[in-house]
């Protein structure tokens, strides 16, 4: 789906991935326990294995697009097509809800997250997050504000730089629809 030129199909695939990520690891492990095992069925995955599979799914997105997954998500989140932007933000929001998500997006203690994100990608994510000019419609502003709230609610929020924390706190205080004043040149007749 990610290789198709149709933005609707790409968005649908990304929304589906976000849906998979949002379910708790324990829920998937419990569902496997509830299934009837057979002699040739694999062992029941525990929550840690499920979390590893979710990380592999995110990494597979990047592999499918011949880039790092975070770079692909950030590029998609800047696209002019609203469903694509919202789908990319939904995946990043779902990632942040995971124990490893914010670490993967920002590179904080990347050894524990099993991620190989570069420092360029880390700063790109934080720059994207605090950039108020990326969203112009209500749906986009709401999705991005939910993403910002998820970052603030992450247990790894304190590991972000002091500047990033202040910027995120300021954005939350200003609300989802705040836009900085734009200066314009004086018109002469």
Coordinates of N, CA, C and O in Angstrom, one line a residue:
X1 N 0.8 -1.2 0.0 CA 0.0 0.0 0.0 C 0.8 1.3 0.0 O 0.4 2.3 -0.5
X2 N 2.0 1.2 0.6 CA 2.8 2.4 0.7 C 3.5 2.8 -0.6 O 3.9 3.9 -0.8
X3 N 3.5 1.8 -1.6 CA 4.2 2.1 -2.8 C 3.2 2.6 -3.9 O 3.6 3.1 -4.9
X4 N 1.9 2.6 -3.6 CA 0.9 3.0 -4.6 C 1.0 4.6 -4.6 O 1.3 5.2 -3.7
X5 N 0.6 5.1 -5.8 CA 0.5 6.5 -5.9 C -0.7 7.2 -5.4 O -0.8 8.4 -5.3
X6 N -1.7 6.4 -5.0 CA -3.0 6.9 -4.5 C -2.9 7.3 -3.0 O -2.6 6.4 -2.2
X7 N -3.1 8.5 -2.8 CA -2.9 9.0 -1.4 C -4.0 8.4 -0.5 O -3.7 8.2 0.7
X8 N -5.2 8.1 -1.0 CA -6.2 7.5 -0.2 C -5.8 6.1 0.3 O -6.0 5.7 1.5
X9 N -5.1 5.3 -0.5 CA -4.6 4.0 -0.1 C -3.5 4.1 0.9 O -3.4 3.3 1.9
X10 N -2.6 5.0 0.7 CA -1.5 5.2 1.6 C -2.0 5.6 3.0 O -1.6 5.1 4.0
X11 N -2.9 6.6 3.0 CA -3.5 7.0 4.2 C -4.3 5.9 4.9 O -4.1 5.8 6.1
X12 N -5.0 5.1 4.2 CA -5.7 3.9 4.8 C -4.7 3.0 5.4 O -4.9 2.5 6.5
X13 N -3.6 2.7 4.8 CA -2.6 1.8 5.3 C -2.0 2.4 6.6 O -1.7 1.7 7.6
X14 N -1.7 3.7 6.6 CA -1.1 4.4 7.8 C -2.1 4.4 8.9 O -1.8 4.2 10.1
X15 N -3.4 4.7 8.6 CA -4.4 4.6 9.7 C -4.5 3.2 10.3 O -4.7 3.1 11.5
X16 N -4.5 2.2 9.5 CA -4.5 0.8 10.0 C -3.3 0.5 10.9 O -3.5 -0.1 11.9
X17 N -2.2 1.0 10.5 CA -1.0 0.8 11.3 C -1.1 1.5 12.7 O -0.8 0.9 13.7
X18 N -1.6 2.7 12.6 CA -1.9 3.4 13.9 C -2.8 2.7 14.8 O -2.6 2.6 16.0
X19 N -3.9 2.1 14.2 CA -4.8 1.3 14.9 C -4.2 0.1 15.6 O -4.5 -0.2 16.8
X20 N -3.3 -0.6 14.9 CA -2.6 -1.7 15.5 C -1.7 -1.2 16.6 O -1.7 -1.9 17.7
X21 N -1.0 -0.1 16.5 CA -0.1 0.4 17.5 C -0.9 0.8 18.8 O -0.4 0.7 19.9
X22 N -2.1 1.3 18.6 CA -2.8 1.8 19.8 C -3.3 0.7 20.7 O -3.5 1.0 21.9
X23 N -3.5 -0.5 20.2 CA -3.9 -1.6 21.1 C -2.7 -1.9 22.0 O -1.6 -1.9 21.6
X24 N -3.0 -2.2 23.3 CA -1.9 -2.5 24.2 C -1.3 -3.8 23.9 O -1.9 -4.7 23.4
X25 N 0.0 -3.8 24.3 CA 0.8 -5.1 24.0 C 0.2 -6.2 24.8 O 0.1 -7.4 24.3
X26 N -0.3 -5.9 26.0 CA -0.9 -7.0 26.8 C -2.2 -7.5 26.2 O -2.5 -8.7 26.3
X27 N -2.9 -6.6 25.5 CA -4.1 -7.1 24.9 C -3.8 -8.1 23.8 O -4.5 -9.1 23.7
X28 N -2.8 -7.9 23.0 CA -2.4 -8.8 21.9 C -1.9 -10.1 22.6 O -2.3 -11.2 22.1
X29 N -1.1 -10.0 23.6 CA -0.6 -11.2 24.3 C -1.8 -12.0 24.9 O -1.9 -13.2 24.8
X30 N -2.8 -11.3 25.5 CA -3.9 -12.0 26.1 C -4.8 -12.6 25.1 O -5.3 -13.7 25.3
X31 N -4.9 -12.0 23.9 CA -5.7 -12.6 22.8 C -5.1 -13.9 22.4 O -5.8 -14.8 22.1
X32 N -3.7 -13.9 22.3 CA -3.1 -15.1 21.9 C -3.2 -16.2 23.0 O -3.3 -17.4 22.6
X33 N -3.3 -15.8 24.2 CA -3.5 -16.8 25.3 C -4.9 -17.4 25.2 O -5.1 -18.6 25.4
X34 N -5.8 -16.6 24.8 CA -7.2 -17.1 24.7 C -7.5 -18.0 23.5 O -8.4 -18.7 23.5
X35 N -6.5 -18.0 22.6 CA -6.7 -18.9 21.4 C -6.4 -20.4 21.8 O -5.7 -20.6 22.8
X36 N -6.9 -21.3 21.0 CA -6.7 -22.7 21.3 C -5.4 -23.1 20.7 O -5.2 -23.1 19.5
X37 N -4.4 -23.5 21.5 CA -3.1 -23.9 21.0 C -3.2 -25.3 20.4 O -3.9 -26.1 20.8
X38 N -2.4 -25.4 19.3 CA -2.2 -26.8 18.7 C -0.8 -27.2 18.9 O 0.1 -26.4 19.3
X39 N -0.5 -28.4 18.6 CA 0.9 -28.9 18.8 C 1.9 -28.2 17.8 O 3.0 -28.1 18.2
X40 N 1.4 -27.7 16.7 CA 2.3 -27.1 15.8 C 2.2 -25.5 15.8 O 2.8 -24.8 15.1
X41 N 1.4 -25.0 16.8 CA 1.3 -23.5 16.9 C 2.5 -23.0 17.7 O 3.1 -23.6 18.5
X42 N 3.0 -21.8 17.3 CA 4.1 -21.2 18.0 C 3.7 -20.8 19.4 O 2.6 -20.8 19.8
X43 N 4.8 -20.5 20.2 CA 4.5 -20.2 21.6 C 3.8 -18.9 21.7 O 3.8 -18.0 20.8
X44 N 3.1 -18.7 22.8 CA 2.3 -17.5 23.0 C 3.2 -16.3 23.2 O 4.1 -16.4 24.1
X45 N 3.0 -15.2 22.5 CA 3.9 -14.0 22.7 C 3.6 -13.3 24.0 O 2.4 -13.2 24.4
X46 N 4.6 -12.8 24.7 CA 4.4 -12.0 25.8 C 4.3 -10.5 25.4 O 4.6 -10.2 24.2
X47 N 4.0 -9.6 26.3 CA 3.9 -8.2 25.9 C 5.2 -7.6 25.4 O 5.2 -6.8 24.5
X48 N 6.3 -8.1 25.9 CA 7.6 -7.6 25.4 C 7.8 -8.0 23.9 O 8.3 -7.2 23.1
X49 N 7.4 -9.2 23.5 CA 7.6 -9.6 22.2 C 6.6 -8.8 21.2 O 7.0 -8.5 20.1
X50 N 5.4 -8.5 21.7 CA 4.5 -7.8 21.0 C 5.0 -6.4 20.7 O 4.9 -5.8 19.6
X51 N 5.6 -5.8 21.8 CA 6.2 -4.4 21.6 C 7.3 -4.5 20.6 O 7.5 -3.5 19.8
X52 N 8.1 -5.5 20.6 CA 9.2 -5.7 19.6 C 8.6 -5.8 18.2 O 9.2 -5.2 17.2
X53 N 7.5 -6.5 18.0 CA 6.8 -6.6 16.7 C 6.3 -5.3 16.2 O 6.4 -4.9 15.1
X54 N 5.8 -4.5 17.2 CA 5.3 -3.1 16.8 C 6.5 -2.2 16.3 O 6.3 -1.5 15.3
X55 N 7.6 -2.3 17.0 CA 8.8 -1.5 16.6 C 9.2 -2.0 15.2 O 9.6 -1.2 14.3
X56 N 9.2 -3.3 14.9 CA 9.5 -3.8 13.6 C 8.6 -3.3 12.5 O 9.0 -3.1 11.4
X57 N 7.3 -3.2 12.9 CA 6.3 -2.7 11.9 C 6.7 -1.3 11.5 O 6.6 -0.9 10.4
X58 N 7.0 -0.5 12.5 CA 7.4 0.9 12.3 C 8.6 1.0 11.4 O 8.7 1.7 10.4
X59 N 9.6 0.2 11.7 CA 10.8 0.1 10.9 C 10.5 -0.3 9.5 O 11.2 0.1 8.6
X60 N 9.6 -1.3 9.3 CA 9.2 -1.8 8.0 C 8.6 -0.7 7.1 O 8.8 -0.7 5.9
X61 N 8.0 0.3 7.7 CA 7.4 1.4 7.0 C 8.6 2.1 6.3 O 8.5 2.5 5.1
X62 N 9.7 2.4 7.0 CA 10.8 3.1 6.4 C 11.5 2.2 5.4 O 11.9 2.7 4.3
X63 N 11.6 0.9 5.6 CA 12.2 0.0 4.7 C 11.4 0.0 3.4 O 12.0 0.0 2.3
X64 N 10.1 0.0 3.5 CA 9.2 0.0 2.3 C 9.4 1.2 1.5 O 9.2 1.2 0.3
X65 N 9.7 2.3 2.1 CA 9.9 3.6 1.4 C 11.4 4.0 1.2 O 11.7 5.1 0.8
X66 N 12.3 3.0 1.5 CA 13.7 3.2 1.3 C 14.3 4.5 2.1 O 15.0 5.3 1.5
X67 N 13.8 4.6 3.3 CA 14.2 5.8 4.1 C 14.0 5.3 5.6 O 13.5 4.3 5.9
X68 N 14.4 6.2 6.5 CA 14.1 6.0 7.9 C 12.6 6.2 8.1 O 12.0 7.1 7.5
X69 N 12.0 5.4 8.9 CA 10.5 5.5 9.2 C 10.2 6.9 9.7 O 9.1 7.5 9.3
X70 N 10.9 7.4 10.6 CA 10.6 8.7 11.2 C 10.7 9.8 10.1 O 9.8 10.7 10.0
X71 N 11.7 9.8 9.3 CA 11.8 10.7 8.2 C 10.6 10.6 7.2 O 10.0 11.6 6.8
X72 N 10.2 9.4 6.9 CA 9.0 9.2 6.1 C 7.7 9.8 6.8 O 7.0 10.5 6.1
X73 N 7.6 9.5 8.0 CA 6.4 10.1 8.8 C 6.4 11.6 8.8 O 5.4 12.2 8.6
X74 N 7.6 12.2 9.0 CA 7.6 13.6 9.1 C 7.4 14.2 7.7 O 6.7 15.3 7.6
X75 N 7.9 13.6 6.7 CA 7.7 14.1 5.3 C 6.2 14.0 5.0 O 5.6 14.9 4.4
X76 N 5.6 12.9 5.3 CA 4.2 12.7 5.1 C 3.3 13.7 5.9 O 2.3 14.2 5.4
X77 N 3.7 14.0 7.1 CA 3.0 14.9 8.0 C 3.0 16.3 7.4 O 2.3 17.2 7.9
X78 N 3.9 16.6 6.5 CA 4.0 17.9 5.9 C 3.4 18.0 4.5 O 3.5 19.0 3.8
X79 N 2.8 16.9 4.0 CA 2.1 16.8 2.7 C 0.9 17.7 2.7 O 0.2 17.9 3.7
X80 N 0.5 18.2 1.5 CA -0.7 19.1 1.4 C -2.0 18.3 1.5 O -3.0 18.9 1.8
X81 N -1.9 17.0 1.3 CA -3.1 16.2 1.4 C -3.5 15.9 2.8 O -2.7 15.2 3.5
X82 N -4.6 16.4 3.3 CA -5.0 16.3 4.7 C -5.0 14.9 5.2 O -4.5 14.6 6.3
X83 N -5.7 13.9 4.5 CA -5.7 12.6 5.1 C -4.3 11.9 5.3 O -4.1 11.2 6.3
X84 N -3.4 12.3 4.4 CA -2.0 11.8 4.6 C -1.4 12.4 5.9 O -0.7 11.7 6.7
X85 N -1.5 13.7 6.0 CA -1.0 14.4 7.2 C -1.5 13.8 8.5 O -0.8 13.5 9.4
X86 N -2.9 13.7 8.5 CA -3.5 13.2 9.7 C -3.1 11.8 10.0 O -2.9 11.4 11.2
X87 N -3.0 10.9 9.0 CA -2.6 9.5 9.2 C -1.2 9.5 9.7 O -0.9 8.7 10.7
X88 N -0.2 10.3 9.2 CA 1.1 10.3 9.8 C 1.1 10.8 11.2 O 1.8 10.2 12.1
X89 N 0.3 11.8 11.5 CA 0.2 12.2 12.9 C -0.4 11.2 13.8 O 0.0 11.0 15.0
X90 N -1.4 10.4 13.3 CA -2.0 9.4 14.1 C -0.9 8.3 14.4 O -0.9 7.7 15.5
X91 N -0.1 7.9 13.5 CA 1.0 6.9 13.8 C 1.9 7.5 14.8 O 2.3 6.8 15.8
X92 N 2.4 8.7 14.7 CA 3.3 9.3 15.7 C 2.6 9.4 17.0 O 3.2 9.1 18.1
X93 N 1.3 9.7 17.1 CA 0.6 9.7 18.3 C 0.5 8.3 18.9 O 0.7 8.1 20.1
X94 N 0.2 7.3 18.1 CA 0.2 5.9 18.6 C 1.5 5.5 19.1 O 1.6 4.7 20.0
X95 N 2.6 5.9 18.4 CA 3.9 5.6 18.8 C 4.2 6.1 20.2 O 4.8 5.5 21.0
X96 N 3.8 7.4 20.4 CA 4.1 8.0 21.7 C 3.4 7.3 22.8 O 3.9 7.3 24.0
X97 N 2.3 6.7 22.5 CA 1.5 6.0 23.6 C 2.2 4.7 24.0 O 1.9 4.1 25.0
X98 N 3.2 4.2 23.2 CA 4.0 3.1 23.5 C 5.2 3.5 24.4 O 5.6 4.6 24.4
X99 N 5.6 2.6 25.2 CA 6.8 2.9 26.1 C 8.0 3.4 25.3 O 8.7 4.3 25.7
X100 N 8.2 2.8 24.2 CA 9.4 3.1 23.4 C 9.1 4.2 22.3 O 10.1 4.6 21.7
X101 N 7.9 4.7 22.2 CA 7.6 5.6 21.1 C 8.3 6.9 21.1 O 8.9 7.3 20.1
X102 N 8.3 7.7 22.2 CA 8.9 9.0 22.2 C 10.4 8.8 22.1 O 11.1 9.6 21.5
X103 N 11.0 7.7 22.6 CA 12.4 7.5 22.5 C 12.8 7.2 21.0 O 13.8 7.7 20.5
X104 N 11.9 6.6 20.3 CA 12.1 6.3 18.9 C 12.0 7.6 18.1 O 12.8 7.8 17.1
X105 N 11.0 8.4 18.4 CA 10.8 9.6 17.6 C 11.9 10.7 17.9 O 12.3 11.5 17.0
X106 N 12.4 10.7 19.1 CA 13.3 11.8 19.5 C 14.8 11.3 19.7 O 15.7 12.1 19.8
X107 N 15.0 10.0 19.8 CA 16.3 9.4 20.0 C 16.8 9.5 21.4 O 17.9 9.2 21.7
X108 N 15.9 9.8 22.4 CA 16.3 9.8 23.8 C 16.6 8.3 24.2 O 15.7 7.4 24.0
X109 N 17.7 8.1 24.7 CA 18.2 6.7 25.1 C 17.8 5.7 24.0 O 17.1 4.8 24.3
X110 N 18.3 5.9 22.8 CA 17.9 5.1 21.7 C 18.3 3.6 21.8 O 17.7 2.8 21.2
X111 N 19.2 3.3 22.7 CA 19.6 1.9 22.9 C 18.4 1.2 23.5 O 18.2 0.0 23.1
X112 N 17.7 1.8 24.4 CA 16.6 1.1 25.1 C 15.4 1.0 24.1 O 14.5 0.1 24.3
X113 N 15.3 1.8 23.1 CA 14.2 1.8 22.2 C 14.5 0.9 21.0 O 13.6 0.6 20.3
X114 N 15.7 0.5 20.9 CA 16.0 -0.4 19.7 C 15.9 0.4 18.4 O 15.6 -0.1 17.4
X115 N 16.2 1.7 18.5 CA 16.1 2.5 17.3 C 17.5 3.0 16.9 O 18.4 3.1 17.7
X116 N 17.6 3.4 15.6 CA 18.8 3.9 15.1 C 18.6 5.3 14.4 O 19.1 5.6 13.4
X117 N 17.7 6.1 15.1 CA 17.4 7.4 14.5 C 18.6 8.3 14.6 O 19.3 8.2 15.6
X118 N 18.8 9.1 13.6 CA 19.9 10.0 13.6 C 19.5 11.3 14.4 O 18.4 11.6 14.6
X119 N 20.6 12.1 14.8 CA 20.3 13.3 15.5 C 19.5 14.3 14.6 O 18.8 15.1 15.1
X120 N 19.7 14.2 13.3 CA 19.0 15.1 12.4 C 17.5 14.8 12.5 O 16.7 15.7 12.6
X121 N 17.1 13.5 12.5 CA 15.7 13.1 12.6 C 15.1 13.6 14.0 O 14.0 14.0 14.0
X122 N 15.9 13.4 15.0 CA 15.5 13.8 16.3 C 15.1 15.3 16.3 O 14.0 15.7 16.8
X123 N 16.0 16.2 15.8 CA 15.7 17.6 15.8 C 14.5 17.9 14.9 O 13.8 18.8 15.1
X124 N 14.4 17.1 13.8 CA 13.4 17.3 12.8 C 12.0 17.1 13.5 O 11.1 17.8 13.3
X125 N 11.9 16.1 14.3 CA 10.6 15.8 15.0 C 10.3 16.9 15.9 O 9.1 17.4 15.9
X126 N 11.2 17.4 16.7 CA 10.9 18.4 17.6 C 10.6 19.7 16.9 O 9.7 20.5 17.3
X127 N 11.3 20.0 15.8 CA 11.0 21.2 15.0 C 9.6 21.1 14.4 O 8.9 22.1 14.4
X128 N 9.3 19.9 13.9 CA 7.9 19.8 13.3 C 6.9 20.0 14.4 O 5.9 20.6 14.2
X129 N 7.1 19.4 15.6 CA 6.2 19.5 16.7 C 5.8 20.9 17.1 O 4.7 21.2 17.3
X130 N 6.8 21.7 17.2 CA 6.6 23.1 17.6 C 6.3 24.1 16.5 O 6.0 25.3 16.8
X131 N 6.3 23.7 15.3 CA 6.0 24.5 14.1 C 4.5 24.7 14.0 O 3.8 23.8 13.6
X132 N 4.0 25.9 14.3 CA 2.5 26.2 14.2 C 2.1 26.4 12.7 O 0.9 26.4 12.5
X133 N 3.0 26.5 11.8 CA 2.5 26.7 10.4 C 2.2 25.5 9.6 O 1.9 25.6 8.4
X134 N 2.4 24.3 10.2 CA 2.2 23.1 9.4 C 0.7 22.8 9.2 O 0.4 22.0 8.2
X135 N -0.1 23.3 10.0 CA -1.6 22.9 9.9 C -2.4 24.2 9.7 O -2.2 25.2 10.4
X136 N -3.3 24.1 8.7 CA -4.2 25.3 8.5 C -5.7 24.9 8.7 O -6.4 25.9 8.9
X137 N -6.1 23.7 8.7 CA -7.5 23.3 8.9 C -7.7 22.8 10.3 O -6.8 22.4 11.0
X138 N -8.9 22.8 10.7 CA -9.3 22.4 12.1 C -8.9 21.0 12.4 O -8.3 20.7 13.5
X139 N -9.2 20.1 11.5 CA -8.8 18.7 11.7 C -7.3 18.5 11.9 O -6.9 17.8 12.8
X140 N -6.5 19.2 11.1 CA -5.1 19.1 11.3 C -4.6 19.7 12.6 O -3.7 19.1 13.2
X141 N -5.1 20.8 12.9 CA -4.8 21.5 14.2 C -5.1 20.6 15.4 O -4.3 20.5 16.3
X142 N -6.3 20.0 15.3 CA -6.7 19.1 16.4 C -5.8 17.9 16.5 O -5.4 17.5 17.6
X143 N -5.4 17.3 15.4 CA -4.6 16.1 15.4 C -3.2 16.5 15.9 O -2.6 15.7 16.7
X144 N -2.7 17.6 15.5 CA -1.3 18.0 16.0 C -1.3 18.3 17.4 O -0.4 18.0 18.2
X145 N -2.4 19.0 17.9 CA -2.5 19.3 19.3 C -2.6 18.0 20.2 O -2.0 17.9 21.2
X146 N -3.3 17.0 19.7 CA -3.3 15.7 20.4 C -1.9 15.1 20.4 O -1.6 14.5 21.4
X147 N -1.2 15.2 19.4 CA 0.2 14.8 19.3 C 1.0 15.5 20.4 O 1.8 14.8 21.1
X148 N 0.9 16.8 20.5 CA 1.6 17.6 21.5 C 1.2 17.1 22.9 O 2.1 17.0 23.8
X149 N -0.1 16.9 23.1 CA -0.5 16.5 24.5 C 0.0 15.1 24.8 O 0.4 14.8 25.9
X150 N 0.2 14.2 23.8 CA 0.7 12.9 24.0 C 2.2 13.0 24.4 O 2.6 12.2 25.3
X151 N 2.9 13.9 23.7 CA 4.3 14.1 24.1 C 4.4 14.5 25.5 O 5.2 14.0 26.3
X152 N 3.6 15.5 25.9 CA 3.6 16.0 27.3 C 3.3 14.9 28.3 O 3.9 14.9 29.3
X153 N 2.4 14.0 27.9 CA 2.0 13.0 28.8 C 2.9 11.8 28.8 O 2.7 10.9 29.6
X154 N 3.9 11.8 28.0 CA 4.8 10.6 27.9 C 5.7 10.6 29.2 O 6.1 11.6 29.7
X155 N 6.0 9.3 29.6 CA 6.9 9.2 30.8 C 8.3 9.7 30.5 O 9.1 10.0 31.4
X156 N 8.6 9.9 29.2 CA 10.0 10.3 28.8 C 10.0 11.8 28.5 O 11.0 12.3 28.1
X157 N 8.9 12.6 28.8 CA 8.9 14.0 28.5 C 10.0 14.7 29.2 O 10.6 15.6 28.6
X158 N 10.3 14.4 30.4 CA 11.4 15.0 31.2 C 12.8 14.8 30.6 O 13.7 15.6 30.9
X159 N 12.9 13.9 29.7 CA 14.2 13.7 29.1 C 14.5 14.6 27.9 O 15.6 14.7 27.4
X160 N 13.4 15.3 27.5 CA 13.6 16.2 26.4 C 14.4 17.4 26.9 O 14.5 17.7 28.1
X161 N 15.0 18.2 26.0 CA 15.7 19.4 26.4 C 14.8 20.4 27.1 O 13.6 20.4 26.8
X162 N 15.4 21.2 27.9 CA 14.6 22.2 28.6 C 13.9 23.1 27.6 O 12.7 23.5 27.8
X163 N 14.5 23.5 26.5 CA 13.9 24.3 25.5 C 12.7 23.7 24.9 O 11.7 24.3 24.7
X164 N 12.8 22.4 24.6 CA 11.7 21.6 24.0 C 10.5 21.5 25.0 O 9.4 21.7 24.6
X165 N 10.8 21.3 26.2 CA 9.8 21.2 27.2 C 9.0 22.6 27.4 O 7.8 22.6 27.4
X166 N 9.8 23.7 27.4 CA 9.2 25.0 27.5 C 8.3 25.3 26.3 O 7.2 25.8 26.4
X167 N 8.8 24.9 25.1 CA 8.0 25.2 23.9 C 6.7 24.4 23.9 O 5.7 24.9 23.5
X168 N 6.8 23.1 24.3 CA 5.6 22.3 24.3 C 4.6 22.8 25.4 O 3.4 22.9 25.1
X169 N 5.1 23.2 26.5 CA 4.2 23.7 27.6 C 3.6 25.0 27.1 O 2.4 25.2 27.3
X170 N 4.3 25.9 26.4 CA 3.8 27.1 25.9 C 2.7 26.8 24.8 O 1.6 27.4 24.8
X171 N 2.9 25.8 24.0 CA 1.9 25.5 23.0 C 0.6 25.0 23.6 O -0.5 25.3 23.1
X172 N 0.8 24.2 24.6 CA -0.4 23.7 25.3 C -1.2 24.8 26.0 O -2.4 24.9 25.9
X173 N -0.4 25.8 26.6 CA -1.1 26.9 27.2 C -1.8 27.8 26.2 O -2.9 28.3 26.4
X174 N -1.2 27.9 25.0 CA -1.8 28.7 23.9 C -3.0 28.0 23.3 O -3.9 28.7 22.7
X175 N -3.1 26.7 23.3 CA -4.2 26.0 22.7 C -4.0 25.5 21.3 O -3.0 25.9 20.7
X176 N -4.9 24.8 20.8 CA -4.8 24.1 19.5 C -4.8 25.1 18.3 O -4.2 24.9 17.3
X177 N -5.6 26.2 18.5 CA -5.8 27.1 17.3 C -5.0 28.4 17.3 O -5.2 29.3 16.5
X178 N -4.1 28.5 18.2 CA -3.3 29.7 18.3 C -2.4 29.8 17.1 O -1.8 28.9 16.6
X179 N -2.3 31.0 16.5 CA -1.4 31.4 15.4 C -0.7 32.6 15.8 O -1.4 33.6 16.2
X180 N 0.6 32.7 15.6 CA 1.3 33.9 15.9 C 0.9 35.0 14.9 O 0.6 34.7 13.8
X181 N 1.0 36.2 15.4 CA 0.7 37.3 14.5 C 1.7 37.4 13.4 O 2.9 37.3 13.6
X182 N 1.2 37.7 12.2 CA 2.1 37.9 11.1 C 2.2 39.4 10.8 O 1.2 40.1 10.7
X183 N 3.5 39.8 10.5 CA 3.7 41.2 10.2 C 3.5 41.4 8.7 O 3.9 40.5 7.9
X184 N 2.9 42.4 8.3 CA 2.8 42.7 6.9 C 3.3 44.1 6.6 O 3.4 44.9 7.5
X185 N 3.6 44.3 5.4 CA 4.2 45.6 5.0 C 3.0 46.6 4.9 O 1.9 46.3 4.5
X186 N 3.3 47.9 5.2 CA 2.3 48.9 5.1 C 2.0 49.2 3.7 O 2.9 49.3 2.8
X187 N 0.8 49.3 3.3 CA 0.3 49.6 2.0 C 0.3 51.1 1.8 O -0.1 51.9 2.6
X188 N 0.8 51.5 0.6 CA 0.7 53.0 0.3 C -0.2 53.1 -1.0 O -0.2 52.2 -1.8
X189 N -0.8 54.2 -1.0 CA -1.7 54.4 -2.2 C -1.1 55.2 -3.2 O -0.3 56.1 -3.1

